[in-house]
mmCIF file of N, CA, C and O in Angstrom:
data_model
loop_
_atom_site.group_PDB
_atom_site.id
_atom_site.type_symbol
_atom_site.label_atom_id
_atom_site.label_comp_id
_atom_site.label_asym_id
_atom_site.label_seq_id
_atom_site.Cartn_x
_atom_site.Cartn_y
_atom_site.Cartn_z
ATOM 1 N N UNK E 7 26.678 105.291 49.909
ATOM 2 C CA UNK E 7 26.577 105.407 51.349
ATOM 3 C C UNK E 7 27.862 104.711 51.945
ATOM 4 O O UNK E 7 28.396 105.324 52.850
ATOM 5 N N UNK E 8 28.474 103.721 51.452
ATOM 6 C CA UNK E 8 29.617 102.964 51.862
ATOM 7 C C UNK E 8 30.754 103.977 51.693
ATOM 8 O O UNK E 8 31.795 104.117 52.326
ATOM 9 N N UNK E 9 30.838 104.607 50.439
ATOM 10 C CA UNK E 9 32.137 105.434 50.216
ATOM 11 C C UNK E 9 32.000 106.569 51.184
ATOM 12 O O UNK E 9 33.132 107.088 51.563
ATOM 13 N N UNK E 10 30.968 107.176 51.386
ATOM 14 C CA UNK E 10 30.789 108.203 52.616
ATOM 15 C C UNK E 10 31.448 107.613 54.042
ATOM 16 O O UNK E 10 32.425 108.376 54.465
ATOM 17 N N UNK E 11 31.095 106.519 54.392
ATOM 18 C CA UNK E 11 31.411 106.021 55.667
ATOM 19 C C UNK E 11 32.945 105.813 55.501
ATOM 20 O O UNK E 11 33.574 105.841 56.425
ATOM 21 N N UNK E 12 33.437 105.194 54.403
ATOM 22 C CA UNK E 12 34.973 104.845 54.326
ATOM 23 C C UNK E 12 35.658 106.061 54.230
ATOM 24 O O UNK E 12 36.802 106.122 54.963
ATOM 25 N N UNK E 13 34.899 107.090 53.539
ATOM 26 C CA UNK E 13 35.961 108.282 53.621
ATOM 27 C C UNK E 13 35.998 109.004 54.998
ATOM 28 O O UNK E 13 37.199 109.589 55.272
ATOM 29 N N UNK E 14 34.910 108.902 55.639
ATOM 30 C CA UNK E 14 34.820 109.524 57.197
ATOM 31 C C UNK E 14 35.854 108.795 58.012
ATOM 32 O O UNK E 14 36.644 109.323 58.631
ATOM 33 N N UNK E 15 35.941 107.362 57.788
ATOM 34 C CA UNK E 15 36.864 106.466 58.775
ATOM 35 C C UNK E 15 38.160 106.859 58.508
ATOM 36 O O UNK E 15 39.093 107.127 59.422
ATOM 37 N N UNK E 16 38.485 106.961 57.101
ATOM 38 C CA UNK E 16 39.944 107.363 56.523
ATOM 39 C C UNK E 16 40.210 108.697 57.153
ATOM 40 O O UNK E 16 41.567 108.888 57.654
ATOM 41 N N UNK E 17 39.397 109.530 56.992
ATOM 42 C CA UNK E 17 39.808 110.885 57.375
ATOM 43 C C UNK E 17 39.842 110.954 58.907
ATOM 44 O O UNK E 17 40.930 111.716 59.625
ATOM 45 N N UNK E 18 39.254 110.364 59.763
ATOM 46 C CA UNK E 18 39.388 110.138 61.114
ATOM 47 C C UNK E 18 40.602 109.695 61.653
ATOM 48 O O UNK E 18 41.371 109.984 62.473
ATOM 49 N N UNK E 19 40.983 108.492 60.854
ATOM 50 C CA UNK E 19 42.308 107.749 61.122
ATOM 51 C C UNK E 19 43.540 108.711 60.812
ATOM 52 O O UNK E 19 44.505 108.809 61.565
ATOM 53 N N UNK E 20 43.417 109.304 59.737
ATOM 54 C CA UNK E 20 44.545 110.153 59.555
ATOM 55 C C UNK E 20 44.590 111.490 60.403
ATOM 56 O O UNK E 20 45.698 111.835 60.774
ATOM 57 N N UNK E 21 43.367 112.013 60.715
ATOM 58 C CA UNK E 21 43.441 113.169 61.814
ATOM 59 C C UNK E 21 44.303 112.532 63.050
ATOM 60 O O UNK E 21 44.949 113.176 63.682
ATOM 61 N N UNK E 22 43.766 111.427 63.489
ATOM 62 C CA UNK E 22 44.299 110.867 64.813
ATOM 63 C C UNK E 22 45.944 110.482 64.578
ATOM 64 O O UNK E 22 46.625 110.800 65.428
ATOM 65 N N UNK E 23 46.176 109.983 63.450
ATOM 66 C CA UNK E 23 47.711 109.835 63.357
ATOM 67 C C UNK E 23 48.416 111.228 63.164
ATOM 68 O O UNK E 23 49.448 111.196 63.820
ATOM 69 N N UNK E 24 47.858 112.052 62.559
ATOM 70 C CA UNK E 24 48.629 113.513 62.543
ATOM 71 C C UNK E 24 48.533 114.012 64.163
ATOM 72 O O UNK E 24 49.629 114.606 64.537
ATOM 73 N N UNK E 25 47.545 114.078 64.828
ATOM 74 C CA UNK E 25 47.546 114.469 66.162
ATOM 75 C C UNK E 25 48.429 113.762 67.097
ATOM 76 O O UNK E 25 49.404 114.292 67.782
ATOM 77 N N UNK E 26 48.770 112.317 66.838
ATOM 78 C CA UNK E 26 49.632 111.536 67.641
ATOM 79 C C UNK E 26 51.046 111.778 67.333
ATOM 80 O O UNK E 26 51.877 112.160 68.152
ATOM 81 N N UNK E 27 51.293 112.168 65.906
ATOM 82 C CA UNK E 27 52.664 112.649 65.627
ATOM 83 C C UNK E 27 53.053 113.857 66.123
ATOM 84 O O UNK E 27 54.105 114.130 66.669
ATOM 85 N N UNK E 28 52.032 114.931 66.267
ATOM 86 C CA UNK E 28 52.378 116.253 66.798
ATOM 87 C C UNK E 28 52.460 116.031 68.333
ATOM 88 O O UNK E 28 53.451 116.715 68.806
ATOM 89 N N UNK E 29 51.748 115.166 69.094
ATOM 90 C CA UNK E 29 51.886 115.027 70.439
ATOM 91 C C UNK E 29 53.298 114.547 70.773
ATOM 92 O O UNK E 29 53.986 114.830 71.674
ATOM 93 N N UNK E 30 53.540 113.538 69.872
ATOM 94 C CA UNK E 30 54.931 112.714 70.263
ATOM 95 C C UNK E 30 56.318 113.602 69.770
ATOM 96 O O UNK E 30 57.064 113.583 70.697
ATOM 97 N N UNK E 31 56.130 114.359 68.757
ATOM 98 C CA UNK E 31 57.304 115.128 68.436
ATOM 99 C C UNK E 31 57.356 116.504 68.814
ATOM 100 O O UNK E 31 58.394 116.964 68.880
ATOM 101 N N UNK E 32 56.360 117.160 69.038
ATOM 102 C CA UNK E 32 56.322 118.548 69.542
ATOM 103 C C UNK E 32 55.840 118.721 71.120
ATOM 104 O O UNK E 32 56.551 119.410 71.843
ATOM 105 N N UNK E 33 54.633 118.328 71.478
ATOM 106 C CA UNK E 33 54.215 118.565 72.612
ATOM 107 C C UNK E 33 54.943 117.710 73.829
ATOM 108 O O UNK E 33 55.279 118.361 74.858
ATOM 109 N N UNK E 34 55.164 116.518 73.488
ATOM 110 C CA UNK E 34 55.856 115.713 74.642
ATOM 111 C C UNK E 34 57.260 116.281 74.899
ATOM 112 O O UNK E 34 57.632 116.505 76.215
ATOM 113 N N UNK E 35 58.026 116.736 74.135
ATOM 114 C CA UNK E 35 59.583 117.239 74.300
ATOM 115 C C UNK E 35 59.254 118.643 75.058
ATOM 116 O O UNK E 35 60.142 118.972 76.011
ATOM 117 N N UNK E 36 58.431 119.342 74.739
ATOM 118 C CA UNK E 36 58.121 120.583 75.300
ATOM 119 C C UNK E 36 57.786 120.474 76.773
ATOM 120 O O UNK E 36 58.246 121.141 77.641
ATOM 121 N N UNK E 37 56.846 119.620 77.062
ATOM 122 C CA UNK E 37 56.431 119.220 78.311
ATOM 123 C C UNK E 37 57.511 118.654 79.325
ATOM 124 O O UNK E 37 57.690 118.949 80.449
ATOM 125 N N UNK E 38 58.237 117.936 78.648
ATOM 126 C CA UNK E 38 59.319 117.201 79.425
ATOM 127 C C UNK E 38 60.422 118.328 79.668
ATOM 128 O O UNK E 38 60.893 118.332 80.898
ATOM 129 N N UNK E 39 60.833 119.080 78.789
ATOM 130 C CA UNK E 39 61.838 120.154 79.102
ATOM 131 C C UNK E 39 61.185 121.188 80.173
ATOM 132 O O UNK E 39 61.864 121.537 81.131
ATOM 133 N N UNK E 40 59.870 121.502 80.171
ATOM 134 C CA UNK E 40 59.320 122.483 81.109
ATOM 135 C C UNK E 40 59.306 121.760 82.505
ATOM 136 O O UNK E 40 59.822 122.459 83.465
ATOM 137 N N UNK E 41 58.873 120.514 82.506
ATOM 138 C CA UNK E 41 58.907 119.813 83.894
ATOM 139 C C UNK E 41 60.247 119.735 84.310
ATOM 140 O O UNK E 41 60.609 119.882 85.588
ATOM 141 N N UNK E 42 61.283 119.503 83.579
ATOM 142 C CA UNK E 42 62.632 119.354 84.068
ATOM 143 C C UNK E 42 63.152 120.508 84.580
ATOM 144 O O UNK E 42 63.907 120.653 85.729
ATOM 145 N N UNK E 43 62.931 121.639 83.963
ATOM 146 C CA UNK E 43 63.289 123.042 84.467
ATOM 147 C C UNK E 43 62.688 123.210 85.747
ATOM 148 O O UNK E 43 63.462 123.686 86.797
ATOM 149 N N UNK E 44 61.363 123.146 85.895
ATOM 150 C CA UNK E 44 60.695 123.132 87.115
ATOM 151 C C UNK E 44 61.216 122.300 88.341
ATOM 152 O O UNK E 44 61.469 122.930 89.492
ATOM 153 N N UNK E 45 61.519 120.987 87.923
ATOM 154 C CA UNK E 45 61.969 120.174 89.028
ATOM 155 C C UNK E 45 63.521 120.723 89.486
ATOM 156 O O UNK E 45 63.715 120.628 90.607
ATOM 157 N N UNK E 46 64.278 120.999 88.447
ATOM 158 C CA UNK E 46 65.659 121.493 88.856
ATOM 159 C C UNK E 46 65.635 122.645 89.566
ATOM 160 O O UNK E 46 66.282 122.884 90.564
ATOM 161 N N UNK E 47 64.734 123.718 89.388
ATOM 162 C CA UNK E 47 64.665 124.727 90.378
ATOM 163 C C UNK E 47 64.044 124.561 91.629
ATOM 164 O O UNK E 47 64.774 125.100 92.676
ATOM 165 N N UNK E 48 63.167 123.676 91.777
ATOM 166 C CA UNK E 48 62.669 123.327 93.037
ATOM 167 C C UNK E 48 63.613 122.600 93.955
ATOM 168 O O UNK E 48 63.819 122.685 94.974
ATOM 169 N N UNK E 49 64.547 121.783 93.175
ATOM 170 C CA UNK E 49 65.436 121.099 93.770
ATOM 171 C C UNK E 49 66.607 121.890 94.336
ATOM 172 O O UNK E 49 67.262 121.784 95.461
ATOM 173 N N UNK E 50 66.903 122.877 93.714
ATOM 174 C CA UNK E 50 67.992 124.014 93.997
ATOM 175 C C UNK E 50 67.265 124.741 95.029
ATOM 176 O O UNK E 50 68.104 125.025 96.134
ATOM 177 N N UNK E 51 66.152 125.118 95.214
ATOM 178 C CA UNK E 51 65.566 125.868 96.308
ATOM 179 C C UNK E 51 65.499 124.883 97.612
ATOM 180 O O UNK E 51 65.714 125.387 98.746
ATOM 181 N N UNK E 52 65.317 123.603 97.472
ATOM 182 C CA UNK E 52 65.336 122.721 98.624
ATOM 183 C C UNK E 52 66.697 122.686 99.264
ATOM 184 O O UNK E 52 66.903 122.538 100.384
ATOM 185 N N UNK E 53 67.642 122.580 98.195
ATOM 186 C CA UNK E 53 69.072 122.354 98.692
ATOM 187 C C UNK E 53 69.477 123.760 99.370
ATOM 188 O O UNK E 53 70.180 123.684 100.505
ATOM 189 N N UNK E 54 68.952 124.906 98.944
ATOM 190 C CA UNK E 54 69.501 126.100 99.726
ATOM 191 C C UNK E 54 68.760 126.147 100.983
ATOM 192 O O UNK E 54 69.358 126.619 102.015
ATOM 193 N N UNK E 55 67.409 125.732 101.030
ATOM 194 C CA UNK E 55 66.897 125.873 102.470
ATOM 195 C C UNK E 55 67.356 124.843 103.308
ATOM 196 O O UNK E 55 67.535 125.174 104.642
ATOM 197 N N UNK E 56 67.835 123.731 102.765
ATOM 198 C CA UNK E 56 68.517 122.633 103.642
ATOM 199 C C UNK E 56 69.793 123.183 104.198
ATOM 200 O O UNK E 56 70.200 123.011 105.287
ATOM 201 N N UNK E 57 70.651 123.882 103.297
ATOM 202 C CA UNK E 57 71.864 124.176 103.542
ATOM 203 C C UNK E 57 71.916 125.319 104.758
ATOM 204 O O UNK E 57 72.445 125.433 105.580
ATOM 205 N N UNK E 58 70.671 126.308 104.511
ATOM 206 C CA UNK E 58 70.555 127.274 105.393
ATOM 207 C C UNK E 58 70.262 126.734 106.889
ATOM 208 O O UNK E 58 70.812 127.268 107.744
ATOM 209 N N UNK E 59 69.234 125.770 106.953
ATOM 210 C CA UNK E 59 69.034 125.305 108.182
ATOM 211 C C UNK E 59 69.968 124.260 108.763
ATOM 212 O O UNK E 59 70.265 124.560 109.977
ATOM 213 N N UNK E 60 70.924 123.778 108.080
ATOM 214 C CA UNK E 60 72.044 123.082 108.735
ATOM 215 C C UNK E 60 73.076 123.912 109.006
ATOM 216 O O UNK E 60 73.523 123.830 110.222
ATOM 217 N N UNK E 61 73.353 124.955 108.492
ATOM 218 C CA UNK E 61 74.308 126.039 108.699
ATOM 219 C C UNK E 61 73.816 126.584 110.221
ATOM 220 O O UNK E 61 74.697 126.837 111.216
ATOM 221 N N UNK E 62 72.580 126.964 110.263
ATOM 222 C CA UNK E 62 72.151 127.625 111.535
ATOM 223 C C UNK E 62 72.287 126.669 112.598
ATOM 224 O O UNK E 62 72.644 126.976 113.855
ATOM 225 N N UNK E 63 71.861 125.391 112.434
ATOM 226 C CA UNK E 63 72.076 124.484 113.433
ATOM 227 C C UNK E 63 73.368 124.049 113.729
ATOM 228 O O UNK E 63 73.728 124.103 115.083
ATOM 229 N N UNK E 64 74.148 124.132 112.850
ATOM 230 C CA UNK E 64 75.699 123.966 113.301
ATOM 231 C C UNK E 64 76.134 124.993 114.115
ATOM 232 O O UNK E 64 76.861 124.935 115.151
ATOM 233 N N UNK E 65 75.948 126.243 113.621
ATOM 234 C CA UNK E 65 76.391 127.412 114.395
ATOM 235 C C UNK E 65 75.821 127.361 115.999
ATOM 236 O O UNK E 65 76.674 127.781 116.725
ATOM 237 N N UNK E 66 74.519 127.182 115.989
ATOM 238 C CA UNK E 66 73.863 127.022 117.244
ATOM 239 C C UNK E 66 74.559 125.882 118.104
ATOM 240 O O UNK E 66 75.012 126.293 119.297
ATOM 241 N N UNK E 67 74.787 125.032 117.449
ATOM 242 C CA UNK E 67 75.256 123.799 118.304
ATOM 243 C C UNK E 67 76.763 124.045 118.681
ATOM 244 O O UNK E 67 77.268 123.494 119.796
ATOM 245 N N UNK E 68 77.364 124.601 117.865
ATOM 246 C CA UNK E 68 78.976 124.849 118.234
ATOM 247 C C UNK E 68 78.940 126.084 119.189
ATOM 248 O O UNK E 68 79.657 125.873 120.344
ATOM 249 N N UNK E 69 78.069 127.118 119.417
ATOM 250 C CA UNK E 69 78.262 128.079 120.202
ATOM 251 C C UNK E 69 77.729 127.522 121.761
ATOM 252 O O UNK E 69 78.334 127.756 122.651
ATOM 253 N N UNK E 70 76.649 126.706 121.441
ATOM 254 C CA UNK E 70 76.204 126.027 122.921
ATOM 255 C C UNK E 70 77.283 125.110 123.338
ATOM 256 O O UNK E 70 77.560 124.946 124.478
ATOM 257 N N UNK E 71 77.944 124.459 122.364
ATOM 258 C CA UNK E 71 78.870 123.456 122.959
ATOM 259 C C UNK E 71 79.951 124.134 123.521
ATOM 260 O O UNK E 71 80.795 123.626 124.490
ATOM 261 N N UNK E 72 80.648 125.140 122.727
ATOM 262 C CA UNK E 72 81.792 125.899 123.357
ATOM 263 C C UNK E 72 81.380 126.490 124.829
ATOM 264 O O UNK E 72 82.181 126.584 125.895
ATOM 265 N N UNK E 73 80.269 127.025 124.954
ATOM 266 C CA UNK E 73 79.812 127.752 126.150
ATOM 267 C C UNK E 73 79.740 126.746 127.394
ATOM 268 O O UNK E 73 80.186 127.042 128.515
ATOM 269 N N UNK E 74 79.275 125.557 127.067
ATOM 270 C CA UNK E 74 79.017 124.620 128.190
ATOM 271 C C UNK E 74 79.990 123.656 128.408
ATOM 272 O O UNK E 74 80.000 122.952 129.406
ATOM 273 N N UNK E 75 81.093 123.361 127.548
ATOM 274 C CA UNK E 75 81.940 122.290 127.788
ATOM 275 C C UNK E 75 83.315 122.687 128.373
ATOM 276 O O UNK E 75 83.900 123.665 127.836
ATOM 277 N N UNK E 76 83.719 122.223 129.416
ATOM 278 C CA UNK E 76 84.989 122.827 130.219
ATOM 279 C C UNK E 76 86.252 122.082 129.577
ATOM 280 O O UNK E 76 87.275 122.842 129.724
ATOM 281 N N UNK E 77 86.245 121.001 128.987
ATOM 282 C CA UNK E 77 87.455 120.312 128.529
ATOM 283 C C UNK E 77 87.448 120.038 127.009
ATOM 284 O O UNK E 77 86.323 120.048 126.298
ATOM 285 N N UNK E 78 88.793 119.787 126.382
ATOM 286 C CA UNK E 78 88.892 119.663 125.021
ATOM 287 C C UNK E 78 88.408 118.393 124.427
ATOM 288 O O UNK E 78 87.588 118.489 123.555
ATOM 289 N N UNK E 79 88.295 117.356 125.299
ATOM 290 C CA UNK E 79 87.761 115.971 124.975
ATOM 291 C C UNK E 79 86.234 116.196 124.882
ATOM 292 O O UNK E 79 85.714 115.520 123.856
ATOM 293 N N UNK E 80 85.648 117.005 125.848
ATOM 294 C CA UNK E 80 84.167 117.039 125.649
ATOM 295 C C UNK E 80 83.751 117.765 124.439
ATOM 296 O O UNK E 80 82.882 117.498 123.686
ATOM 297 N N UNK E 81 84.645 118.888 124.134
ATOM 298 C CA UNK E 81 84.482 119.662 122.903
ATOM 299 C C UNK E 81 84.430 118.803 121.581
ATOM 300 O O UNK E 81 83.674 118.917 120.549
ATOM 301 N N UNK E 82 85.648 117.964 121.705
ATOM 302 C CA UNK E 82 85.551 117.089 120.270
ATOM 303 C C UNK E 82 84.564 116.095 120.222
ATOM 304 O O UNK E 82 83.866 115.816 119.271
ATOM 305 N N UNK E 83 83.905 115.596 121.437
ATOM 306 C CA UNK E 83 82.768 114.587 121.242
ATOM 307 C C UNK E 83 81.665 115.389 120.960
ATOM 308 O O UNK E 83 80.922 114.868 120.153
ATOM 309 N N UNK E 84 81.477 116.731 121.530
ATOM 310 C CA UNK E 84 80.277 117.289 120.814
ATOM 311 C C UNK E 84 80.345 117.692 119.522
ATOM 312 O O UNK E 84 79.348 117.487 118.740
ATOM 313 N N UNK E 85 81.419 117.895 118.934
ATOM 314 C CA UNK E 85 81.739 118.363 117.410
ATOM 315 C C UNK E 85 81.230 117.149 116.774
ATOM 316 O O UNK E 85 80.689 117.126 115.664
ATOM 317 N N UNK E 86 81.660 115.910 117.178
ATOM 318 C CA UNK E 86 81.346 114.709 116.357
ATOM 319 C C UNK E 86 79.813 114.349 116.541
ATOM 320 O O UNK E 86 79.245 114.168 115.549
ATOM 321 N N UNK E 87 79.270 114.508 117.751
ATOM 322 C CA UNK E 87 77.819 114.570 117.896
ATOM 323 C C UNK E 87 77.041 115.521 116.987
ATOM 324 O O UNK E 87 76.021 115.003 116.373
ATOM 325 N N UNK E 88 77.448 116.508 116.912
ATOM 326 C CA UNK E 88 76.821 117.620 116.087
ATOM 327 C C UNK E 88 76.946 117.216 114.508
ATOM 328 O O UNK E 88 76.052 117.529 113.797
ATOM 329 N N UNK E 89 78.233 116.835 114.219
ATOM 330 C CA UNK E 89 78.308 116.311 112.670
ATOM 331 C C UNK E 89 77.328 115.190 112.392
ATOM 332 O O UNK E 89 76.788 115.229 111.424
ATOM 333 N N UNK E 90 77.175 114.382 113.372
ATOM 334 C CA UNK E 90 76.295 113.145 113.300
ATOM 335 C C UNK E 90 74.826 113.608 112.957
ATOM 336 O O UNK E 90 74.074 113.255 112.071
ATOM 337 N N UNK E 91 74.460 114.470 114.070
ATOM 338 C CA UNK E 91 73.086 115.041 114.115
ATOM 339 C C UNK E 91 72.798 115.793 112.668
ATOM 340 O O UNK E 91 71.819 115.647 112.042
ATOM 341 N N UNK E 92 73.967 116.677 112.168
ATOM 342 C CA UNK E 92 73.707 117.357 110.943
ATOM 343 C C UNK E 92 73.733 116.475 109.736
ATOM 344 O O UNK E 92 72.658 116.708 108.898
ATOM 345 N N UNK E 93 74.265 115.346 109.698
ATOM 346 C CA UNK E 93 74.212 114.461 108.617
ATOM 347 C C UNK E 93 72.844 113.719 108.661
ATOM 348 O O UNK E 93 72.340 113.638 107.735
ATOM 349 N N UNK E 94 72.271 113.363 109.739
ATOM 350 C CA UNK E 94 70.941 112.796 109.893
ATOM 351 C C UNK E 94 69.972 113.953 109.492
ATOM 352 O O UNK E 94 68.995 113.429 108.693
ATOM 353 N N UNK E 95 70.102 115.151 109.801
ATOM 354 C CA UNK E 95 69.162 116.062 109.514
ATOM 355 C C UNK E 95 68.958 116.318 108.101
ATOM 356 O O UNK E 95 68.075 116.178 107.384
ATOM 357 N N UNK E 96 70.346 116.295 107.356
ATOM 358 C CA UNK E 96 70.234 116.469 105.901
ATOM 359 C C UNK E 96 69.665 115.169 105.214
ATOM 360 O O UNK E 96 69.027 115.210 104.268
ATOM 361 N N UNK E 97 70.016 114.027 105.783
ATOM 362 C CA UNK E 97 69.415 112.749 105.153
ATOM 363 C C UNK E 97 67.958 112.667 105.136
ATOM 364 O O UNK E 97 67.384 112.304 104.210
ATOM 365 N N UNK E 98 67.528 113.262 106.264
ATOM 366 C CA UNK E 98 65.925 113.148 106.473
ATOM 367 C C UNK E 98 65.324 114.204 105.533
ATOM 368 O O UNK E 98 64.379 113.815 104.804
ATOM 369 N N UNK E 99 65.975 115.282 105.397
ATOM 370 C CA UNK E 99 65.272 116.292 104.439
ATOM 371 C C UNK E 99 65.600 115.841 102.875
ATOM 372 O O UNK E 99 64.662 115.916 102.304
ATOM 373 N N UNK E 100 66.667 115.090 102.631
ATOM 374 C CA UNK E 100 66.793 114.717 101.376
ATOM 375 C C UNK E 100 65.756 113.432 100.953
ATOM 376 O O UNK E 100 65.213 113.464 99.995
ATOM 377 N N UNK E 101 65.721 112.830 102.021
ATOM 378 C CA UNK E 101 64.771 111.659 101.929
ATOM 379 C C UNK E 101 63.370 112.143 101.597
ATOM 380 O O UNK E 101 62.563 111.589 100.932
ATOM 381 N N UNK E 102 63.069 113.220 102.475
ATOM 382 C CA UNK E 102 61.535 113.800 102.266
ATOM 383 C C UNK E 102 61.445 114.298 101.011
ATOM 384 O O UNK E 102 60.355 114.345 100.303
ATOM 385 N N UNK E 103 62.428 114.883 100.548
ATOM 386 C CA UNK E 103 62.389 115.698 99.138
ATOM 387 C C UNK E 103 62.144 114.723 98.012
ATOM 388 O O UNK E 103 61.277 114.946 97.142
ATOM 389 N N UNK E 104 62.946 113.670 98.067
ATOM 390 C CA UNK E 104 62.914 112.639 96.941
ATOM 391 C C UNK E 104 61.759 111.447 97.297
ATOM 392 O O UNK E 104 61.549 110.561 96.503
ATOM 393 N N UNK E 105 61.034 111.709 98.337
ATOM 394 C CA UNK E 105 60.013 110.822 98.634
ATOM 395 C C UNK E 105 60.224 109.318 99.239
ATOM 396 O O UNK E 105 59.473 108.439 99.133
ATOM 397 N N UNK E 106 61.752 109.184 99.663
ATOM 398 C CA UNK E 106 61.963 107.911 100.106
ATOM 399 C C UNK E 106 61.806 107.795 101.483
ATOM 400 O O UNK E 106 61.916 108.860 102.314
ATOM 401 N N UNK E 107 61.570 106.637 101.996
ATOM 402 C CA UNK E 107 61.110 106.439 103.462
ATOM 403 C C UNK E 107 62.296 105.897 104.291
ATOM 404 O O UNK E 107 63.038 104.994 103.725
#
């Protein structure tokens, strides 16, 4: 009876060891590479979305600024303000994407 139990325990230990090796050397690298690919793709999509919204906001701001400003100094100040706003918008979007507060 002891021999049967000892054989079962050794067999189970060998099985666990083989499964652990398979998980470590085969499954884990595949999962990591798949996750990295998906994360890179989502980051690219987010960057494209942010770029499009920033571009639209800049165009709209410049158009409104040119229409509403009579002097060169006011146009320069609006351009600076628009650049600051765009930077803040991009910063907020990137912070939200990476989960930073």
